[in-house]
């Protein structure tokens, strides 16, 4: 049904925001973005309008300007309090003013205020930013333009001074009153293979014969039902590089970070794949069970529910843990639950108990209060010889992200944190922030991406032997030195890219001079190094991209939010932010149109730009909008002094000794009921904690044979039937799930170890017989021990 007067806000007023247009330029692994918001006042009174929008937390916003009826006004970056004062003063004096700021509680939410937009006026507001692009496990670059801003859960009693607490109206997707367009140019000296997107895009068009530059554009009709994602495949993925950028000293008598040339070094250390002599650790899985986890991961057809993908991922993780480690699982929402009172030793018995509880998990714990369970986990005594590895899965719909990040930071010396953002609109500030401060990695699961494969990749990293004594050294001409701007690197993972920023101070040498930078590290007592030689001739860049990214890197280590940045760091944050023109929690862009000959006339009316209602979000609107907080789904109320854990499961005592293999506890029918027709998950669920399988009806059913046939086909007399079953399971994995090997290779590694101990002498015979029994075409050579 059409609304009167076109597309309107909740109060039936015309929406002044008409369109958003984005120009994207990606050079190698750095993105430069220019986003323009086009406003028009079609009313007869002046307006003050507000627009709240998401942005990736790695973005370094460095420019904000307004074009008013053909006249450009460039905003200044100022102390946030001063910027607000100037804005309010301009409004009271009936001057046009424009304000752009980060939310006080999250780096990935911005608010744009337009004050005194007079009747008939048109304004184009343009903000510009740069960011590093993350590298996926397969070497793909991933660019995301956040277009979805989910409602974010506010803890009872939390502050109201967040822009997320504005009474922003929401409308159905098809009634959103502004349009969205994007054009992207990608270039790489190494050549572009292809570009993929989760949104309808024009076919990729090469801009030259050498295929080093290409262009794509978003087709019309983007509905804001998903973030815009580009996956970029270069021909050369892991080439180290160094870029030197000219400073401002030649043109301006500036001081600080912008004065001298800056350097960006990109390493791809070739860390060898080695096995740790002793596998140990305490693995704690913190799983979001808030109501929003019942939504699909994306709006694509047949997208898995977030909670179901989480359960399947937990099964894979629990089955992939090494014998002898410790583990626990927490579910959190408004309240929280733990599988065990404390982390328990990983045995057959504790694993089976955990799997039973995984099957009972539901998205039924209310809101998204992650801080309390984190405090409980950190408050538990550490287990000697078993360093804590924390895995956090959440759709990230939480307001006060800085409080959570600060809690993780305070405990960074006792653990590593691996974080996973689930679904469109997950908070990049939360997911990236907690991983960065605790030496882990962050992943985002959207579209057709599988949570399972990304979680298992993180577990593999957590099981890697520690890289030690990481250092960076420079070999530069006399009179020239490098000052590191990046934080000291303490963690390196196999396949990880490492980016380092530095300033060059002193006398720059002749144009043909080179320098060298070297990355060194130790792994299991062996020394490794990566060296890169580079030209010391700085290149000019009008946008000072490297300087801005270096400033952002510095701010991410020092800026802990408007309220929580320590006094000793606040001065540095403010100085670097203003000197480099990169916005922070302490600053805001402010522009005032001083060229108007007379003040804007008439009473000022407020207009809030609506956001779309997303799938699953409609039921949550009363909880997030209109200043109302959600109410706890249970009577849980942790005391102010120290929160305590609630355990809704019956207490069970556990033997902490090594288990003996036993028959699985569920029938064939129950296995199908719990895991559906997903034979891979069924097979994985049947594996014992030590890596073996037991020959039973469930395994036979997955293989498509009877249990009698399976047992009768054992090729070696008096062979252990579990050895036969384990080899059959391994053959099935290679035959039927090869494309998903990244999800089960840790399981197979455990199985190989078990076979090596129990049946190494007859392995060859078992493999040949298993291939014949399953009618598989797998090459027996892949099972060589």
mmCIF file of N, CA and C in Angstrom, residues 624-747:
data_model
loop_
_atom_site.group_PDB
_atom_site.id
_atom_site.type_symbol
_atom_site.label_atom_id
_atom_site.label_comp_id
_atom_site.label_asym_id
_atom_site.label_seq_id
_atom_site.Cartn_x
_atom_site.Cartn_y
_atom_site.Cartn_z
ATOM 1 N N UNK A 624 15.055 -2.396 21.139
ATOM 2 C CA UNK A 624 16.225 -1.615 20.788
ATOM 3 C C UNK A 624 15.915 -0.149 20.520
ATOM 4 N N UNK A 625 14.666 0.171 20.220
ATOM 5 C CA UNK A 625 14.339 1.534 19.834
ATOM 6 C C UNK A 625 13.425 2.183 20.863
ATOM 7 N N UNK A 626 13.341 3.490 20.769
ATOM 8 C CA UNK A 626 12.457 4.223 21.649
ATOM 9 C C UNK A 626 12.971 4.314 23.070
ATOM 10 N N UNK A 627 14.271 4.075 23.269
ATOM 11 C CA UNK A 627 14.874 4.217 24.586
ATOM 12 C C UNK A 627 14.594 3.069 25.525
ATOM 13 N N UNK A 628 13.913 2.011 25.060
ATOM 14 C CA UNK A 628 13.597 0.886 25.941
ATOM 15 C C UNK A 628 14.711 -0.139 25.905
ATOM 16 N N UNK A 629 15.006 -0.713 27.042
ATOM 17 C CA UNK A 629 15.992 -1.790 27.124
ATOM 18 C C UNK A 629 15.258 -3.117 27.179
ATOM 19 N N UNK A 630 15.926 -4.153 26.740
ATOM 20 C CA UNK A 630 15.332 -5.477 26.856
ATOM 21 C C UNK A 630 15.341 -5.921 28.306
ATOM 22 N N UNK A 631 14.420 -6.782 28.627
ATOM 23 C CA UNK A 631 14.368 -7.333 29.970
ATOM 24 C C UNK A 631 14.961 -8.731 29.960
ATOM 25 N N UNK A 632 15.633 -9.106 31.030
ATOM 26 C CA UNK A 632 16.215 -10.446 31.073
ATOM 27 C C UNK A 632 15.151 -11.511 30.883
ATOM 28 N N UNK A 633 15.554 -12.607 30.209
ATOM 29 C CA UNK A 633 14.611 -13.690 29.955
ATOM 30 C C UNK A 633 14.476 -14.606 31.163
ATOM 31 N N UNK A 634 15.272 -14.397 32.197
ATOM 32 C CA UNK A 634 15.184 -15.209 33.397
ATOM 33 C C UNK A 634 15.419 -14.311 34.597
ATOM 34 N N UNK A 635 15.391 -14.886 35.772
ATOM 35 C CA UNK A 635 15.591 -14.100 36.977
ATOM 36 C C UNK A 635 17.057 -13.887 37.286
ATOM 37 N N UNK A 636 17.931 -14.272 36.391
ATOM 38 C CA UNK A 636 19.363 -14.152 36.614
ATOM 39 C C UNK A 636 19.747 -12.698 36.851
ATOM 40 N N UNK A 637 20.483 -12.443 37.910
ATOM 41 C CA UNK A 637 20.939 -11.096 38.229
ATOM 42 C C UNK A 637 22.239 -11.191 39.001
ATOM 43 N N UNK A 638 23.386 -11.073 38.314
ATOM 44 C CA UNK A 638 24.656 -11.225 39.002
ATOM 45 C C UNK A 638 24.890 -10.113 40.000
ATOM 46 N N UNK A 639 25.450 -10.415 41.150
ATOM 47 C CA UNK A 639 25.743 -9.372 42.118
ATOM 48 C C UNK A 639 26.761 -8.386 41.588
ATOM 49 N N UNK A 640 26.704 -7.173 42.107
ATOM 50 C CA UNK A 640 27.560 -6.111 41.592
ATOM 51 C C UNK A 640 29.033 -6.396 41.815
ATOM 52 N N UNK A 641 29.365 -7.106 42.882
ATOM 53 C CA UNK A 641 30.768 -7.332 43.225
ATOM 54 C C UNK A 641 31.442 -8.285 42.245
ATOM 55 N N UNK A 642 30.895 -9.464 42.083
ATOM 56 C CA UNK A 642 31.492 -10.464 41.194
ATOM 57 C C UNK A 642 30.397 -11.343 40.619
ATOM 58 N N UNK A 643 30.192 -11.309 39.301
ATOM 59 C CA UNK A 643 29.150 -12.139 38.706
ATOM 60 C C UNK A 643 29.457 -13.613 38.891
ATOM 61 N N UNK A 644 28.413 -14.409 39.031
ATOM 62 C CA UNK A 644 28.600 -15.847 39.188
ATOM 63 C C UNK A 644 27.926 -16.582 38.054
ATOM 64 N N UNK A 645 28.436 -17.773 37.802
ATOM 65 C CA UNK A 645 27.939 -18.562 36.684
ATOM 66 C C UNK A 645 26.670 -19.301 37.083
ATOM 67 N N UNK A 646 25.704 -19.353 36.159
ATOM 68 C CA UNK A 646 24.524 -20.186 36.364
ATOM 69 C C UNK A 646 24.666 -21.407 35.485
ATOM 70 N N UNK A 647 24.445 -22.575 36.056
ATOM 71 C CA UNK A 647 24.572 -23.820 35.315
ATOM 72 C C UNK A 647 23.218 -24.523 35.349
ATOM 73 N N UNK A 648 22.534 -24.529 34.228
ATOM 74 C CA UNK A 648 21.183 -25.079 34.170
ATOM 75 C C UNK A 648 21.172 -26.576 33.904
ATOM 76 N N UNK A 649 22.348 -27.203 33.911
ATOM 77 C CA UNK A 649 22.429 -28.632 33.668
ATOM 78 C C UNK A 649 22.680 -29.368 34.983
ATOM 79 N N UNK A 650 22.237 -30.611 35.087
ATOM 80 C CA UNK A 650 22.513 -31.365 36.317
ATOM 81 C C UNK A 650 24.002 -31.594 36.477
ATOM 82 N N UNK A 651 24.454 -31.594 37.728
ATOM 83 C CA UNK A 651 25.884 -31.804 37.966
ATOM 84 C C UNK A 651 26.249 -33.258 37.702
ATOM 85 N N UNK A 652 27.437 -33.458 37.138
ATOM 86 C CA UNK A 652 27.925 -34.794 36.807
ATOM 87 C C UNK A 652 29.365 -34.884 37.277
ATOM 88 N N UNK A 653 29.732 -35.997 37.858
ATOM 89 C CA UNK A 653 31.129 -36.183 38.250
ATOM 90 C C UNK A 653 31.857 -36.907 37.126
ATOM 91 N N UNK A 654 33.136 -36.562 36.935
ATOM 92 C CA UNK A 654 33.894 -37.107 35.823
ATOM 93 C C UNK A 654 35.192 -37.728 36.302
ATOM 94 N N UNK A 655 35.510 -38.861 35.696
ATOM 95 C CA UNK A 655 36.817 -39.460 35.906
ATOM 96 C C UNK A 655 37.793 -38.710 35.000
ATOM 97 N N UNK A 656 38.886 -38.222 35.533
ATOM 98 C CA UNK A 656 39.835 -37.460 34.728
ATOM 99 C C UNK A 656 40.937 -38.343 34.150
ATOM 100 N N UNK A 657 40.726 -39.684 34.219
ATOM 101 C CA UNK A 657 41.745 -40.560 33.650
ATOM 102 C C UNK A 657 41.431 -40.854 32.189
ATOM 103 N N UNK A 658 42.332 -41.561 31.519
ATOM 104 C CA UNK A 658 42.117 -41.887 30.109
ATOM 105 C C UNK A 658 40.938 -42.847 29.990
ATOM 106 N N UNK A 659 40.152 -42.650 28.957
ATOM 107 C CA UNK A 659 38.961 -43.467 28.782
ATOM 108 C C UNK A 659 39.309 -44.756 28.037
ATOM 109 N N UNK A 660 38.371 -45.693 28.087
ATOM 110 C CA UNK A 660 38.471 -46.900 27.261
ATOM 111 C C UNK A 660 37.394 -46.808 26.197
ATOM 112 N N UNK A 661 37.715 -47.186 24.933
ATOM 113 C CA UNK A 661 36.715 -47.103 23.874
ATOM 114 C C UNK A 661 35.439 -47.835 24.269
ATOM 115 N N UNK A 662 34.317 -47.227 23.931
ATOM 116 C CA UNK A 662 33.033 -47.837 24.260
ATOM 117 C C UNK A 662 32.078 -47.632 23.096
ATOM 118 N N UNK A 663 30.977 -48.381 23.128
ATOM 119 C CA UNK A 663 30.009 -48.257 22.055
ATOM 120 C C UNK A 663 29.293 -46.911 22.132
ATOM 121 N N UNK A 664 28.989 -46.297 20.972
ATOM 122 C CA UNK A 664 28.224 -45.056 20.978
ATOM 123 C C UNK A 664 26.892 -45.254 21.685
ATOM 124 N N UNK A 665 26.357 -44.152 22.224
ATOM 125 C CA UNK A 665 25.192 -44.244 23.088
ATOM 126 C C UNK A 665 23.888 -43.915 22.371
ATOM 127 N N UNK A 666 23.922 -43.692 21.027
ATOM 128 C CA UNK A 666 22.679 -43.374 20.327
ATOM 129 C C UNK A 666 22.450 -44.390 19.216
ATOM 130 N N UNK A 667 21.199 -44.622 18.917
ATOM 131 C CA UNK A 667 20.834 -45.582 17.880
ATOM 132 C C UNK A 667 20.964 -44.952 16.499
ATOM 133 N N UNK A 668 20.820 -45.787 15.489
ATOM 134 C CA UNK A 668 20.858 -45.314 14.112
ATOM 135 C C UNK A 668 19.757 -44.301 13.859
ATOM 136 N N UNK A 669 18.558 -44.572 14.376
ATOM 137 C CA UNK A 669 17.432 -43.668 14.179
ATOM 138 C C UNK A 669 17.668 -42.338 14.885
ATOM 139 N N UNK A 670 18.215 -42.410 16.114
ATOM 140 C CA UNK A 670 18.484 -41.185 16.863
ATOM 141 C C UNK A 670 19.564 -40.354 16.172
ATOM 142 N N UNK A 671 20.579 -40.999 15.628
ATOM 143 C CA UNK A 671 21.644 -40.293 14.919
ATOM 144 C C UNK A 671 21.069 -39.497 13.751
ATOM 145 N N UNK A 672 20.158 -40.116 12.994
ATOM 146 C CA UNK A 672 19.532 -39.423 11.861
ATOM 147 C C UNK A 672 18.630 -38.295 12.332
ATOM 148 N N UNK A 673 17.957 -38.527 13.482
ATOM 149 C CA UNK A 673 17.038 -37.515 14.003
ATOM 150 C C UNK A 673 17.799 -36.272 14.451
ATOM 151 N N UNK A 674 18.939 -36.480 15.114
ATOM 152 C CA UNK A 674 19.708 -35.361 15.656
ATOM 153 C C UNK A 674 20.441 -34.600 14.559
ATOM 154 N N UNK A 675 21.059 -35.336 13.619
ATOM 155 C CA UNK A 675 21.922 -34.695 12.648
ATOM 156 C C UNK A 675 21.327 -34.659 11.234
ATOM 157 N N UNK A 676 20.085 -35.089 11.083
ATOM 158 C CA UNK A 676 19.446 -35.032 9.777
ATOM 159 C C UNK A 676 20.136 -35.922 8.773
ATOM 160 N N UNK A 677 20.127 -35.474 7.507
ATOM 161 C CA UNK A 677 20.733 -36.285 6.459
ATOM 162 C C UNK A 677 22.145 -35.818 6.110
ATOM 163 N N UNK A 678 22.752 -35.044 6.985
ATOM 164 C CA UNK A 678 24.120 -34.598 6.768
ATOM 165 C C UNK A 678 25.068 -35.714 7.208
ATOM 166 N N UNK A 679 25.463 -36.540 6.263
ATOM 167 C CA UNK A 679 26.277 -37.708 6.584
ATOM 168 C C UNK A 679 27.651 -37.319 7.114
ATOM 169 N N UNK A 680 28.196 -36.183 6.664
ATOM 170 C CA UNK A 680 29.495 -35.762 7.165
ATOM 171 C C UNK A 680 29.420 -35.478 8.664
ATOM 172 N N UNK A 681 28.422 -34.712 9.082
ATOM 173 C CA UNK A 681 28.281 -34.400 10.504
ATOM 174 C C UNK A 681 27.965 -35.676 11.284
ATOM 175 N N UNK A 682 27.142 -36.564 10.697
ATOM 176 C CA UNK A 682 26.854 -37.840 11.362
ATOM 177 C C UNK A 682 28.142 -38.626 11.597
ATOM 178 N N UNK A 683 28.971 -38.720 10.559
ATOM 179 C CA UNK A 683 30.214 -39.490 10.675
ATOM 180 C C UNK A 683 31.132 -38.872 11.725
ATOM 181 N N UNK A 684 31.258 -37.564 11.682
ATOM 182 C CA UNK A 684 32.129 -36.883 12.637
ATOM 183 C C UNK A 684 31.622 -37.090 14.060
ATOM 184 N N UNK A 685 30.308 -37.061 14.240
ATOM 185 C CA UNK A 685 29.744 -37.219 15.581
ATOM 186 C C UNK A 685 30.030 -38.593 16.162
ATOM 187 N N UNK A 686 30.323 -39.567 15.309
ATOM 188 C CA UNK A 686 30.576 -40.931 15.774
ATOM 189 C C UNK A 686 32.027 -41.178 16.155
ATOM 190 N N UNK A 687 32.927 -40.258 15.814
ATOM 191 C CA UNK A 687 34.339 -40.482 16.119
ATOM 192 C C UNK A 687 34.584 -40.407 17.621
ATOM 193 N N UNK A 688 35.408 -41.290 18.119
ATOM 194 C CA UNK A 688 35.783 -41.275 19.532
ATOM 195 C C UNK A 688 36.786 -40.161 19.797
ATOM 196 N N UNK A 689 36.976 -39.836 21.050
ATOM 197 C CA UNK A 689 37.855 -38.737 21.428
ATOM 198 C C UNK A 689 39.297 -38.975 21.001
ATOM 199 N N UNK A 690 39.710 -40.240 20.939
ATOM 200 C CA UNK A 690 41.094 -40.533 20.567
ATOM 201 C C UNK A 690 41.304 -40.591 19.062
ATOM 202 N N UNK A 691 40.238 -40.436 18.272
ATOM 203 C CA UNK A 691 40.361 -40.430 16.818
ATOM 204 C C UNK A 691 39.836 -41.672 16.130
ATOM 205 N N UNK A 692 39.484 -42.716 16.886
ATOM 206 C CA UNK A 692 39.002 -43.964 16.279
ATOM 207 C C UNK A 692 37.491 -43.934 16.082
ATOM 208 N N UNK A 693 37.013 -44.882 15.265
ATOM 209 C CA UNK A 693 35.582 -45.126 15.106
ATOM 210 C C UNK A 693 35.264 -46.542 15.589
ATOM 211 N N UNK A 694 34.050 -46.734 16.037
ATOM 212 C CA UNK A 694 33.606 -48.062 16.452
ATOM 213 C C UNK A 694 32.676 -48.612 15.368
ATOM 214 N N UNK A 695 32.785 -49.884 15.003
ATOM 215 C CA UNK A 695 31.904 -50.447 13.971
ATOM 216 C C UNK A 695 30.496 -50.672 14.528
ATOM 217 N N UNK A 696 29.525 -49.903 14.093
ATOM 218 C CA UNK A 696 28.158 -50.057 14.577
ATOM 219 C C UNK A 696 27.185 -49.739 13.451
ATOM 220 N N UNK A 697 25.900 -49.776 13.749
ATOM 221 C CA UNK A 697 24.862 -49.548 12.738
ATOM 222 C C UNK A 697 24.924 -48.137 12.165
ATOM 223 N N UNK A 698 25.270 -47.172 12.987
ATOM 224 C CA UNK A 698 25.344 -45.798 12.501
ATOM 225 C C UNK A 698 26.406 -45.661 11.410
ATOM 226 N N UNK A 699 27.588 -46.189 11.662
ATOM 227 C CA UNK A 699 28.658 -46.125 10.664
ATOM 228 C C UNK A 699 28.265 -46.913 9.420
ATOM 229 N N UNK A 700 27.713 -48.100 9.613
ATOM 230 C CA UNK A 700 27.303 -48.917 8.466
ATOM 231 C C UNK A 700 26.262 -48.182 7.621
ATOM 232 N N UNK A 701 25.321 -47.491 8.291
ATOM 233 C CA UNK A 701 24.287 -46.759 7.560
ATOM 234 C C UNK A 701 24.868 -45.646 6.707
ATOM 235 N N UNK A 702 25.859 -44.939 7.241
ATOM 236 C CA UNK A 702 26.505 -43.875 6.464
ATOM 237 C C UNK A 702 27.212 -44.454 5.251
ATOM 238 N N UNK A 703 27.803 -45.643 5.423
ATOM 239 C CA UNK A 703 28.501 -46.299 4.308
ATOM 240 C C UNK A 703 27.545 -46.966 3.335
ATOM 241 N N UNK A 704 26.268 -47.030 3.692
ATOM 242 C CA UNK A 704 25.278 -47.648 2.815
ATOM 243 C C UNK A 704 25.317 -49.158 2.814
ATOM 244 N N UNK A 705 25.797 -49.756 3.907
ATOM 245 C CA UNK A 705 25.885 -51.196 4.013
ATOM 246 C C UNK A 705 25.306 -51.638 5.358
ATOM 247 N N UNK A 706 25.125 -52.952 5.504
ATOM 248 C CA UNK A 706 24.635 -53.470 6.781
ATOM 249 C C UNK A 706 25.817 -53.687 7.718
ATOM 250 N N UNK A 707 25.532 -53.741 9.021
ATOM 251 C CA UNK A 707 26.589 -53.972 9.992
ATOM 252 C C UNK A 707 27.195 -55.358 9.793
ATOM 253 N N UNK A 708 26.339 -56.339 9.424
ATOM 254 C CA UNK A 708 26.847 -57.692 9.198
ATOM 255 C C UNK A 708 27.861 -57.696 8.058
ATOM 256 N N UNK A 709 27.537 -57.017 6.943
ATOM 257 C CA UNK A 709 28.468 -56.953 5.811
ATOM 258 C C UNK A 709 29.775 -56.271 6.213
ATOM 259 N N UNK A 710 29.639 -55.208 7.010
ATOM 260 C CA UNK A 710 30.824 -54.448 7.420
ATOM 261 C C UNK A 710 31.779 -55.327 8.227
ATOM 262 N N UNK A 711 31.237 -56.073 9.193
ATOM 263 C CA UNK A 711 32.085 -56.911 10.038
ATOM 264 C C UNK A 711 32.643 -58.099 9.276
ATOM 265 N N UNK A 712 31.840 -58.634 8.342
ATOM 266 C CA UNK A 712 32.293 -59.796 7.572
ATOM 267 C C UNK A 712 33.429 -59.440 6.623
ATOM 268 N N UNK A 713 33.579 -58.167 6.296
ATOM 269 C CA UNK A 713 34.585 -57.756 5.312
ATOM 270 C C UNK A 713 35.938 -57.416 5.924
ATOM 271 N N UNK A 714 36.096 -57.602 7.248
ATOM 272 C CA UNK A 714 37.394 -57.323 7.869
ATOM 273 C C UNK A 714 38.461 -58.203 7.194
ATOM 274 N N UNK A 715 39.486 -57.588 6.596
ATOM 275 C CA UNK A 715 40.394 -58.365 5.742
ATOM 276 C C UNK A 715 41.467 -59.148 6.484
ATOM 277 N N UNK A 716 41.723 -58.821 7.725
ATOM 278 C CA UNK A 716 42.812 -59.468 8.463
ATOM 279 C C UNK A 716 42.209 -60.198 9.657
ATOM 280 N N UNK A 717 42.546 -61.459 9.763
ATOM 281 C CA UNK A 717 42.032 -62.271 10.867
ATOM 282 C C UNK A 717 42.493 -61.712 12.203
ATOM 283 N N UNK A 718 41.585 -61.680 13.139
ATOM 284 C CA UNK A 718 41.847 -61.196 14.502
ATOM 285 C C UNK A 718 42.225 -59.716 14.554
ATOM 286 N N UNK A 719 41.971 -58.985 13.460
ATOM 287 C CA UNK A 719 42.243 -57.541 13.470
ATOM 288 C C UNK A 719 41.251 -56.835 14.389
ATOM 289 N N UNK A 720 41.694 -55.765 14.995
ATOM 290 C CA UNK A 720 40.829 -54.948 15.835
ATOM 291 C C UNK A 720 39.721 -54.342 14.963
ATOM 292 N N UNK A 721 38.481 -54.600 15.312
ATOM 293 C CA UNK A 721 37.377 -54.098 14.483
ATOM 294 C C UNK A 721 37.346 -52.578 14.438
ATOM 295 N N UNK A 722 37.833 -51.921 15.482
ATOM 296 C CA UNK A 722 37.874 -50.457 15.459
ATOM 297 C C UNK A 722 38.890 -49.951 14.439
ATOM 298 N N UNK A 723 39.976 -50.716 14.223
ATOM 299 C CA UNK A 723 40.950 -50.331 13.197
ATOM 300 C C UNK A 723 40.296 -50.357 11.821
ATOM 301 N N UNK A 724 39.521 -51.400 11.575
ATOM 302 C CA UNK A 724 38.793 -51.537 10.301
ATOM 303 C C UNK A 724 37.790 -50.386 10.150
ATOM 304 N N UNK A 725 37.035 -50.111 11.199
ATOM 305 C CA UNK A 725 36.033 -49.045 11.134
ATOM 306 C C UNK A 725 36.691 -47.684 10.915
ATOM 307 N N UNK A 726 37.834 -47.456 11.542
ATOM 308 C CA UNK A 726 38.523 -46.166 11.416
ATOM 309 C C UNK A 726 39.035 -45.960 10.001
ATOM 310 N N UNK A 727 39.586 -46.996 9.394
ATOM 311 C CA UNK A 727 40.059 -46.880 8.012
ATOM 312 C C UNK A 727 38.889 -46.662 7.062
ATOM 313 N N UNK A 728 37.776 -47.350 7.298
ATOM 314 C CA UNK A 728 36.585 -47.132 6.468
ATOM 315 C C UNK A 728 36.116 -45.685 6.544
ATOM 316 N N UNK A 729 36.117 -45.135 7.752
ATOM 317 C CA UNK A 729 35.688 -43.748 7.918
ATOM 318 C C UNK A 729 36.629 -42.794 7.187
ATOM 319 N N UNK A 730 37.925 -43.055 7.256
ATOM 320 C CA UNK A 730 38.898 -42.201 6.568
ATOM 321 C C UNK A 730 38.719 -42.263 5.056
ATOM 322 N N UNK A 731 38.463 -43.468 4.533
ATOM 323 C CA UNK A 731 38.222 -43.615 3.090
ATOM 324 C C UNK A 731 36.960 -42.855 2.693
ATOM 325 N N UNK A 732 35.920 -42.949 3.513
ATOM 326 C CA UNK A 732 34.669 -42.237 3.206
ATOM 327 C C UNK A 732 34.908 -40.724 3.142
ATOM 328 N N UNK A 733 35.672 -40.188 4.069
ATOM 329 C CA UNK A 733 35.949 -38.752 4.083
ATOM 330 C C UNK A 733 36.636 -38.322 2.793
ATOM 331 N N UNK A 734 37.651 -39.076 2.371
ATOM 332 C CA UNK A 734 38.376 -38.711 1.154
ATOM 333 C C UNK A 734 37.521 -38.908 -0.095
ATOM 334 N N UNK A 735 36.568 -39.820 -0.054
ATOM 335 C CA UNK A 735 35.735 -40.092 -1.229
ATOM 336 C C UNK A 735 34.554 -39.137 -1.347
ATOM 337 N N UNK A 736 33.968 -38.770 -0.195
ATOM 338 C CA UNK A 736 32.687 -38.066 -0.229
ATOM 339 C C UNK A 736 32.722 -36.633 0.298
ATOM 340 N N UNK A 737 33.818 -36.215 0.910
ATOM 341 C CA UNK A 737 33.869 -34.861 1.472
ATOM 342 C C UNK A 737 35.214 -34.195 1.198
ATOM 343 N N UNK A 738 35.809 -34.528 0.064
ATOM 344 C CA UNK A 738 37.128 -34.000 -0.249
ATOM 345 C C UNK A 738 37.130 -32.486 -0.305
ATOM 346 N N UNK A 739 36.036 -31.891 -0.847
ATOM 347 C CA UNK A 739 35.977 -30.445 -0.978
ATOM 348 C C UNK A 739 35.857 -29.735 0.366
ATOM 349 N N UNK A 740 35.594 -30.486 1.418
ATOM 350 C CA UNK A 740 35.466 -29.903 2.759
ATOM 351 C C UNK A 740 36.576 -30.392 3.680
ATOM 352 N N UNK A 741 37.707 -30.730 3.095
ATOM 353 C CA UNK A 741 38.797 -31.311 3.878
ATOM 354 C C UNK A 741 39.266 -30.392 4.984
ATOM 355 N N UNK A 742 39.205 -29.070 4.758
ATOM 356 C CA UNK A 742 39.661 -28.138 5.784
ATOM 357 C C UNK A 742 38.876 -28.291 7.078
ATOM 358 N N UNK A 743 37.675 -28.898 7.012
ATOM 359 C CA UNK A 743 36.848 -29.062 8.199
ATOM 360 C C UNK A 743 37.128 -30.365 8.947
ATOM 361 N N UNK A 744 37.726 -31.349 8.268
ATOM 362 C CA UNK A 744 37.919 -32.630 8.947
ATOM 363 C C UNK A 744 39.370 -33.109 8.975
ATOM 364 N N UNK A 745 40.318 -32.296 8.504
ATOM 365 C CA UNK A 745 41.694 -32.799 8.469
ATOM 366 C C UNK A 745 42.280 -32.971 9.867
ATOM 367 N N UNK A 746 41.828 -32.179 10.857
ATOM 368 C CA UNK A 746 42.286 -32.416 12.229
ATOM 369 C C UNK A 746 41.727 -33.731 12.771
ATOM 370 N N UNK A 747 40.488 -34.057 12.391
ATOM 371 C CA UNK A 747 39.899 -35.337 12.789
ATOM 372 C C UNK A 747 40.690 -36.491 12.192
#
